[in-house]
Amino acid sequence: MNDRPLTLMAVHAHPDDEATSTGGVLARYAAEGVRTVLVTCTDGACGDGPGGVKPGDPGHDPAAVARMRRQELEASCEVLKIGHLETLDHADSGMMGWPANDAPGSFWRTPVEEAGARLAELFRRYQPDVVVTYDENGFYGHPDHIQANRITTAALEISGLTPKVYWTTAPRSMMRRFGELMREFGGVEQEPDPEEAAVLAEIGLPDEEITTWVDTTAFGGQKFDALAAHASQGENIFFLKMGQERFTELMGVETFVRVRDTTGAALPENDLFAGLR
């Protein structure tokens, strides 16, 4: 018999990403006795500095931001009861088109084979049964999210492991509700720009294309508190404005697309570990 515990590994780009799309499943499966592993690929240095100072503005110290965000990441992991945190510490690449994309050591410019080989070492160490990361467009086109997808794919090939693999996503029905809430809580203009509205409409997937719907309502409080642990980025974390109750209503189900599977578990699923236990 194999005594190795069932293991979930989430591969994320920045500190705070772990809470947004997978905080619920990380908390839920940890509570169920699954070993949870978080891999954070970048140092988050392109985030806001103290007082909301932006990258490139006077007073923004990337090294200090990275240190602060590491502390916040560790606090989030405590809240979500994540068993193992692994940080690859690539330099944050910033948003697509920023000068940081091409800076020495940026995650975006790191050869996929090189970063994938480092991740493959973690795959071999933890032997995950389920791996979660972003889709090929990084959900919304962020370069570090795209790179996380690429190195995860490379690491699977290098390691030869065959876990179930999922990409995070959101149902279009939820994205419409999200847009309404952003207007309600002042996150966007009351009349959205047509171009921005068109971009938002393309994020996520039609509900019928989502393969896996995991109920994490019972862990909404933990997910909210994990996001709140990233206090330095509060200006960018819109969800905190709506309060825990409304947040759980909107974010109480986490959704995924299953892209690799050897179990034959029927779709749609309501459990990332369907077919494994």
CSV table of C-alpha atoms in Angstrom, one decimal:
chain,number,residue,atom,x,y,z
A,1,MET,CA,0.0,0.0,0.0
A,2,ASN,CA,1.1,3.6,-0.7
A,3,ASP,CA,1.1,5.6,2.5
A,4,ARG,CA,1.9,8.9,0.7
A,5,PRO,CA,-0.9,11.4,1.5
A,6,LEU,CA,-3.1,12.8,-1.2
A,7,THR,CA,-1.5,16.0,-2.3
A,8,LEU,CA,-2.8,19.2,-3.9
A,9,MET,CA,-0.2,21.5,-5.5
A,10,ALA,CA,-1.2,25.0,-6.6
A,11,VAL,CA,1.3,26.9,-8.9
A,12,HIS,CA,0.7,30.6,-8.7
A,13,ALA,CA,2.5,33.7,-10.0
A,14,HIS,CA,2.4,36.2,-7.1
A,15,PRO,CA,1.8,36.6,-3.4
A,16,ASP,CA,-2.1,37.0,-3.0
A,17,ASP,CA,-2.9,34.9,-6.1
A,18,GLU,CA,-3.2,31.8,-4.0
A,19,ALA,CA,-6.2,33.3,-2.1
A,20,THR,CA,-8.1,34.8,-5.1
A,21,SER,CA,-8.9,31.7,-7.2
A,22,THR,CA,-7.8,28.8,-5.0
A,23,GLY,CA,-8.1,30.0,-1.4
A,24,GLY,CA,-11.3,28.0,-0.9
A,25,VAL,CA,-10.0,24.7,-2.3
A,26,LEU,CA,-6.7,25.0,-0.4
A,27,ALA,CA,-8.5,25.6,2.9
A,28,ARG,CA,-11.1,22.9,2.2
A,29,TYR,CA,-8.7,20.1,1.2
A,30,ALA,CA,-6.4,21.0,4.1
A,31,ALA,CA,-9.3,20.5,6.4
A,32,GLU,CA,-10.0,17.2,4.8
A,33,GLY,CA,-6.5,16.0,5.5
A,34,VAL,CA,-5.0,16.5,2.1
A,35,ARG,CA,-1.4,17.7,2.0
A,36,THR,CA,-1.5,21.2,0.4
A,37,VAL,CA,1.5,22.7,-1.4
A,38,LEU,CA,1.7,26.3,-2.7
A,39,VAL,CA,4.4,27.3,-5.2
A,40,THR,CA,4.7,31.0,-5.6
A,41,CYS,CA,6.8,31.8,-8.7
A,42,THR,CA,7.7,35.5,-8.2
A,43,ASP,CA,8.6,37.9,-5.4
A,44,GLY,CA,5.7,40.3,-6.0
A,45,ALA,CA,8.1,43.3,-6.2
A,46,CYS,CA,5.9,45.1,-8.8
A,47,GLY,CA,3.1,45.4,-6.3
A,48,ASP,CA,2.1,48.5,-4.4
A,49,GLY,CA,4.5,49.9,-1.8
A,50,PRO,CA,3.5,51.4,1.6
A,51,GLY,CA,0.7,54.0,1.2
A,52,GLY,CA,-0.2,52.6,-2.2
A,53,VAL,CA,2.9,53.9,-4.0
A,54,LYS,CA,3.1,52.4,-7.5
A,55,PRO,CA,6.0,50.7,-9.2
A,56,GLY,CA,8.2,53.3,-10.9
A,57,ASP,CA,7.0,56.2,-8.7
A,58,PRO,CA,9.2,57.9,-6.1
A,59,GLY,CA,9.4,56.0,-2.9
A,60,HIS,CA,8.7,52.6,-4.4
A,61,ASP,CA,11.4,50.2,-3.2
A,62,PRO,CA,11.0,46.8,-5.0
A,63,ALA,CA,13.2,44.9,-2.6
A,64,ALA,CA,11.2,46.3,0.4
A,65,VAL,CA,7.9,45.5,-1.3
A,66,ALA,CA,9.1,41.9,-2.0
A,67,ARG,CA,10.1,41.5,1.7
A,68,MET,CA,6.7,42.8,2.8
A,69,ARG,CA,4.8,40.6,0.4
A,70,ARG,CA,6.7,37.5,1.6
A,71,GLN,CA,5.5,38.2,5.1
A,72,GLU,CA,1.9,38.7,3.9
A,73,LEU,CA,2.2,35.5,1.9
A,74,GLU,CA,3.2,33.5,4.9
A,75,ALA,CA,0.3,35.0,6.9
A,76,SER,CA,-2.1,34.0,4.2
A,77,CYS,CA,-0.7,30.4,4.2
A,78,GLU,CA,-1.3,30.3,8.0
A,79,VAL,CA,-4.9,31.3,7.5
A,80,LEU,CA,-5.5,28.8,4.7
A,81,LYS,CA,-3.6,26.1,6.7
A,82,ILE,CA,-1.3,25.4,3.7
A,83,GLY,CA,1.1,22.7,4.6
A,84,HIS,CA,4.1,23.7,2.5
A,85,LEU,CA,5.1,27.0,0.9
A,86,GLU,CA,7.7,26.9,-1.9
A,87,THR,CA,8.9,30.2,-3.4
A,88,LEU,CA,10.8,30.3,-6.7
A,89,ASP,CA,11.7,34.0,-6.2
A,90,HIS,CA,11.8,35.0,-9.8
A,91,ALA,CA,11.6,38.8,-10.3
A,92,ASP,CA,8.0,40.0,-10.7
A,93,SER,CA,7.5,40.9,-14.4
A,94,GLY,CA,4.7,43.5,-13.9
A,95,MET,CA,1.7,43.8,-16.2
A,96,MET,CA,2.1,43.1,-19.9
A,97,GLY,CA,4.0,45.9,-21.6
A,98,TRP,CA,5.7,47.2,-18.5
A,99,PRO,CA,9.5,47.7,-18.6
A,100,ALA,CA,9.8,45.1,-15.9
A,101,ASN,CA,8.9,42.4,-18.5
A,102,ASP,CA,12.4,42.6,-19.9
A,103,ALA,CA,14.3,43.3,-16.7
A,104,PRO,CA,17.2,40.9,-15.8
A,105,GLY,CA,15.8,37.9,-13.9
A,106,SER,CA,12.2,38.7,-14.6
A,107,PHE,CA,10.0,35.6,-14.6
A,108,TRP,CA,8.7,36.5,-18.1
A,109,ARG,CA,12.2,36.4,-19.6
A,110,THR,CA,13.4,33.3,-17.7
A,111,PRO,CA,13.7,30.3,-20.2
A,112,VAL,CA,10.7,28.0,-19.7
A,113,GLU,CA,13.0,25.0,-19.6
A,114,GLU,CA,15.1,26.5,-16.8
A,115,ALA,CA,12.1,27.5,-14.6
A,116,GLY,CA,10.3,24.2,-15.5
A,117,ALA,CA,13.3,22.1,-14.3
A,118,ARG,CA,13.2,23.8,-10.9
A,119,LEU,CA,9.4,23.2,-10.6
A,120,ALA,CA,9.9,19.6,-11.7
A,121,GLU,CA,12.2,19.1,-8.7
A,122,LEU,CA,9.2,20.1,-6.5
A,123,PHE,CA,6.9,17.8,-8.4
A,124,ARG,CA,9.3,14.9,-7.7
A,125,ARG,CA,9.6,15.9,-4.1
A,126,TYR,CA,5.9,16.2,-3.4
A,127,GLN,CA,4.4,13.8,-6.0
A,128,PRO,CA,1.2,15.8,-6.3
A,129,ASP,CA,-2.1,14.0,-7.2
A,130,VAL,CA,-3.7,17.2,-8.3
A,131,VAL,CA,-2.0,20.3,-9.8
A,132,VAL,CA,-3.8,23.6,-10.3
A,133,THR,CA,-2.5,26.6,-12.3
A,134,TYR,CA,-3.7,29.1,-14.8
A,135,ASP,CA,-4.8,28.6,-18.4
A,136,GLU,CA,-2.6,29.4,-21.4
A,137,ASN,CA,-3.6,33.1,-21.3
A,138,GLY,CA,-3.0,33.4,-17.6
A,139,PHE,CA,-6.8,33.9,-17.1
A,140,TYR,CA,-6.5,37.6,-18.1
A,141,GLY,CA,-3.2,37.9,-20.0
A,142,HIS,CA,-0.8,38.7,-17.2
A,143,PRO,CA,2.7,37.6,-18.3
A,144,ASP,CA,3.6,35.9,-15.0
A,145,HIS,CA,0.4,33.9,-15.0
A,146,ILE,CA,1.1,32.8,-18.6
A,147,GLN,CA,4.6,31.8,-17.6
A,148,ALA,CA,3.3,29.9,-14.7
A,149,ASN,CA,1.2,27.8,-17.1
A,150,ARG,CA,4.2,27.3,-19.4
A,151,ILE,CA,6.5,26.1,-16.7
A,152,THR,CA,3.9,23.8,-15.1
A,153,THR,CA,3.4,22.2,-18.5
A,154,ALA,CA,7.2,21.8,-18.9
A,155,ALA,CA,7.6,20.5,-15.4
A,156,LEU,CA,5.0,17.8,-16.0
A,157,GLU,CA,6.9,16.7,-19.1
A,158,ILE,CA,10.3,16.8,-17.3
A,159,SER,CA,9.1,14.9,-14.2
A,160,GLY,CA,7.0,12.3,-16.1
A,161,LEU,CA,4.3,12.5,-13.5
A,162,THR,CA,0.6,12.2,-14.4
A,163,PRO,CA,-1.5,14.1,-11.8
A,164,LYS,CA,-4.9,15.4,-12.6
A,165,VAL,CA,-4.3,19.0,-13.9
A,166,TYR,CA,-6.7,21.9,-13.6
A,167,TRP,CA,-6.7,25.4,-14.9
A,168,THR,CA,-8.5,28.0,-12.8
A,169,THR,CA,-11.4,29.8,-14.5
A,170,ALA,CA,-14.6,31.7,-13.8
A,171,PRO,CA,-18.1,31.1,-15.2
A,172,ARG,CA,-19.3,34.0,-17.4
A,173,SER,CA,-22.5,34.2,-15.3
A,174,MET,CA,-20.3,35.0,-12.3
A,175,MET,CA,-18.2,37.5,-14.3
A,176,ARG,CA,-21.4,39.4,-15.1
A,177,ARG,CA,-22.4,39.5,-11.4
A,178,PHE,CA,-18.8,40.6,-10.6
A,179,GLY,CA,-19.2,43.5,-13.0
A,180,GLU,CA,-22.4,44.5,-11.3
A,181,LEU,CA,-20.8,44.4,-7.9
A,182,MET,CA,-17.8,46.4,-9.0
A,183,ARG,CA,-20.2,49.2,-10.1
A,184,GLU,CA,-22.1,48.8,-6.8
A,185,PHE,CA,-19.1,49.2,-4.7
A,186,GLY,CA,-17.4,51.9,-6.8
A,187,GLY,CA,-14.7,49.7,-8.3
A,188,VAL,CA,-15.5,51.0,-11.8
A,189,GLU,CA,-17.5,53.8,-13.5
A,190,GLN,CA,-21.2,53.3,-13.4
A,191,GLU,CA,-21.3,53.2,-17.2
A,192,PRO,CA,-18.4,50.9,-18.2
A,193,ASP,CA,-16.2,51.8,-21.1
A,194,PRO,CA,-17.3,49.6,-24.1
A,195,GLU,CA,-13.8,48.4,-24.7
A,196,GLU,CA,-13.3,47.4,-21.1
A,197,ALA,CA,-16.7,45.8,-21.0
A,198,ALA,CA,-15.8,43.7,-24.1
A,199,VAL,CA,-12.5,42.6,-22.5
A,200,LEU,CA,-14.4,41.6,-19.3
A,201,ALA,CA,-16.9,39.7,-21.3
A,202,GLU,CA,-14.2,37.5,-22.7
A,203,ILE,CA,-12.7,36.5,-19.3
A,204,GLY,CA,-13.7,33.1,-18.0
A,205,LEU,CA,-15.7,30.5,-19.9
A,206,PRO,CA,-19.4,29.8,-20.7
A,207,ASP,CA,-20.8,28.0,-17.7
A,208,GLU,CA,-21.3,24.8,-19.8
A,209,GLU,CA,-17.6,24.6,-20.6
A,210,ILE,CA,-16.5,24.4,-16.9
A,211,THR,CA,-15.7,20.9,-15.9
A,212,THR,CA,-15.3,21.2,-12.1
A,213,TRP,CA,-17.4,23.2,-9.6
A,214,VAL,CA,-16.1,22.9,-6.0
A,215,ASP,CA,-18.3,24.2,-3.1
A,216,THR,CA,-16.0,26.1,-0.7
A,217,THR,CA,-18.8,28.2,1.0
A,218,ALA,CA,-17.8,26.9,4.4
A,219,PHE,CA,-14.3,28.3,3.9
A,220,GLY,CA,-15.4,31.7,2.7
A,221,GLY,CA,-14.2,33.3,5.9
A,222,GLN,CA,-10.8,31.8,5.6
A,223,LYS,CA,-10.5,32.9,2.0
A,224,PHE,CA,-11.6,36.4,2.8
A,225,ASP,CA,-9.1,36.6,5.7
A,226,ALA,CA,-6.3,35.2,3.5
A,227,LEU,CA,-6.9,38.0,1.0
A,228,ALA,CA,-7.0,40.5,3.8
A,229,ALA,CA,-3.6,39.3,5.0
A,230,HIS,CA,-2.2,40.9,1.8
A,231,ALA,CA,-3.0,44.3,3.3
A,232,SER,CA,-0.4,46.2,1.3
A,233,GLN,CA,-2.3,45.4,-1.9
A,234,GLY,CA,-5.7,46.3,-0.5
A,235,GLU,CA,-6.2,49.0,-3.1
A,236,ASN,CA,-6.1,46.3,-5.8
A,237,ILE,CA,-8.1,43.6,-4.0
A,238,PHE,CA,-11.6,44.8,-4.9
A,239,PHE,CA,-13.2,41.8,-3.1
A,240,LEU,CA,-12.3,43.1,0.3
A,241,LYS,CA,-14.7,46.1,-0.2
A,242,MET,CA,-17.8,44.0,-0.3
A,243,GLY,CA,-17.4,42.4,3.2
A,244,GLN,CA,-17.2,38.8,4.1
A,245,GLU,CA,-20.8,37.8,3.7
A,246,ARG,CA,-21.2,39.3,0.1
A,247,PHE,CA,-17.8,38.0,-0.7
A,248,THR,CA,-18.7,34.4,0.2
A,249,GLU,CA,-22.0,34.7,-1.8
A,250,LEU,CA,-20.0,35.5,-4.9
A,251,MET,CA,-16.8,33.5,-4.3
A,252,GLY,CA,-18.2,30.4,-2.5
A,253,VAL,CA,-17.8,28.1,-5.4
A,254,GLU,CA,-14.4,27.8,-7.2
A,255,THR,CA,-14.4,26.6,-10.7
A,256,PHE,CA,-11.8,24.8,-12.9
A,257,VAL,CA,-11.3,23.2,-16.3
A,258,ARG,CA,-9.8,19.7,-16.1
A,259,VAL,CA,-7.1,19.4,-18.7
A,260,ARG,CA,-5.3,16.2,-17.8
A,261,ASP,CA,-6.7,13.1,-16.1
A,262,THR,CA,-6.0,9.4,-15.8
A,263,THR,CA,-8.8,8.5,-13.4
A,264,GLY,CA,-11.7,8.5,-15.9
A,265,ALA,CA,-13.8,10.4,-13.3
A,266,ALA,CA,-17.1,11.5,-14.9
A,267,LEU,CA,-17.6,15.2,-15.7
A,268,PRO,CA,-18.8,17.6,-14.5
A,269,GLU,CA,-17.1,17.1,-11.1
A,270,ASN,CA,-17.6,18.7,-7.7
A,271,ASP,CA,-14.3,17.4,-6.3
A,272,LEU,CA,-10.7,17.9,-7.6
A,273,PHE,CA,-9.9,14.5,-6.1
A,274,ALA,CA,-12.8,12.6,-7.9
A,275,GLY,CA,-11.5,9.3,-9.0
A,276,LEU,CA,-8.6,9.4,-6.5
A,277,ARG,CA,-10.4,8.5,-3.2
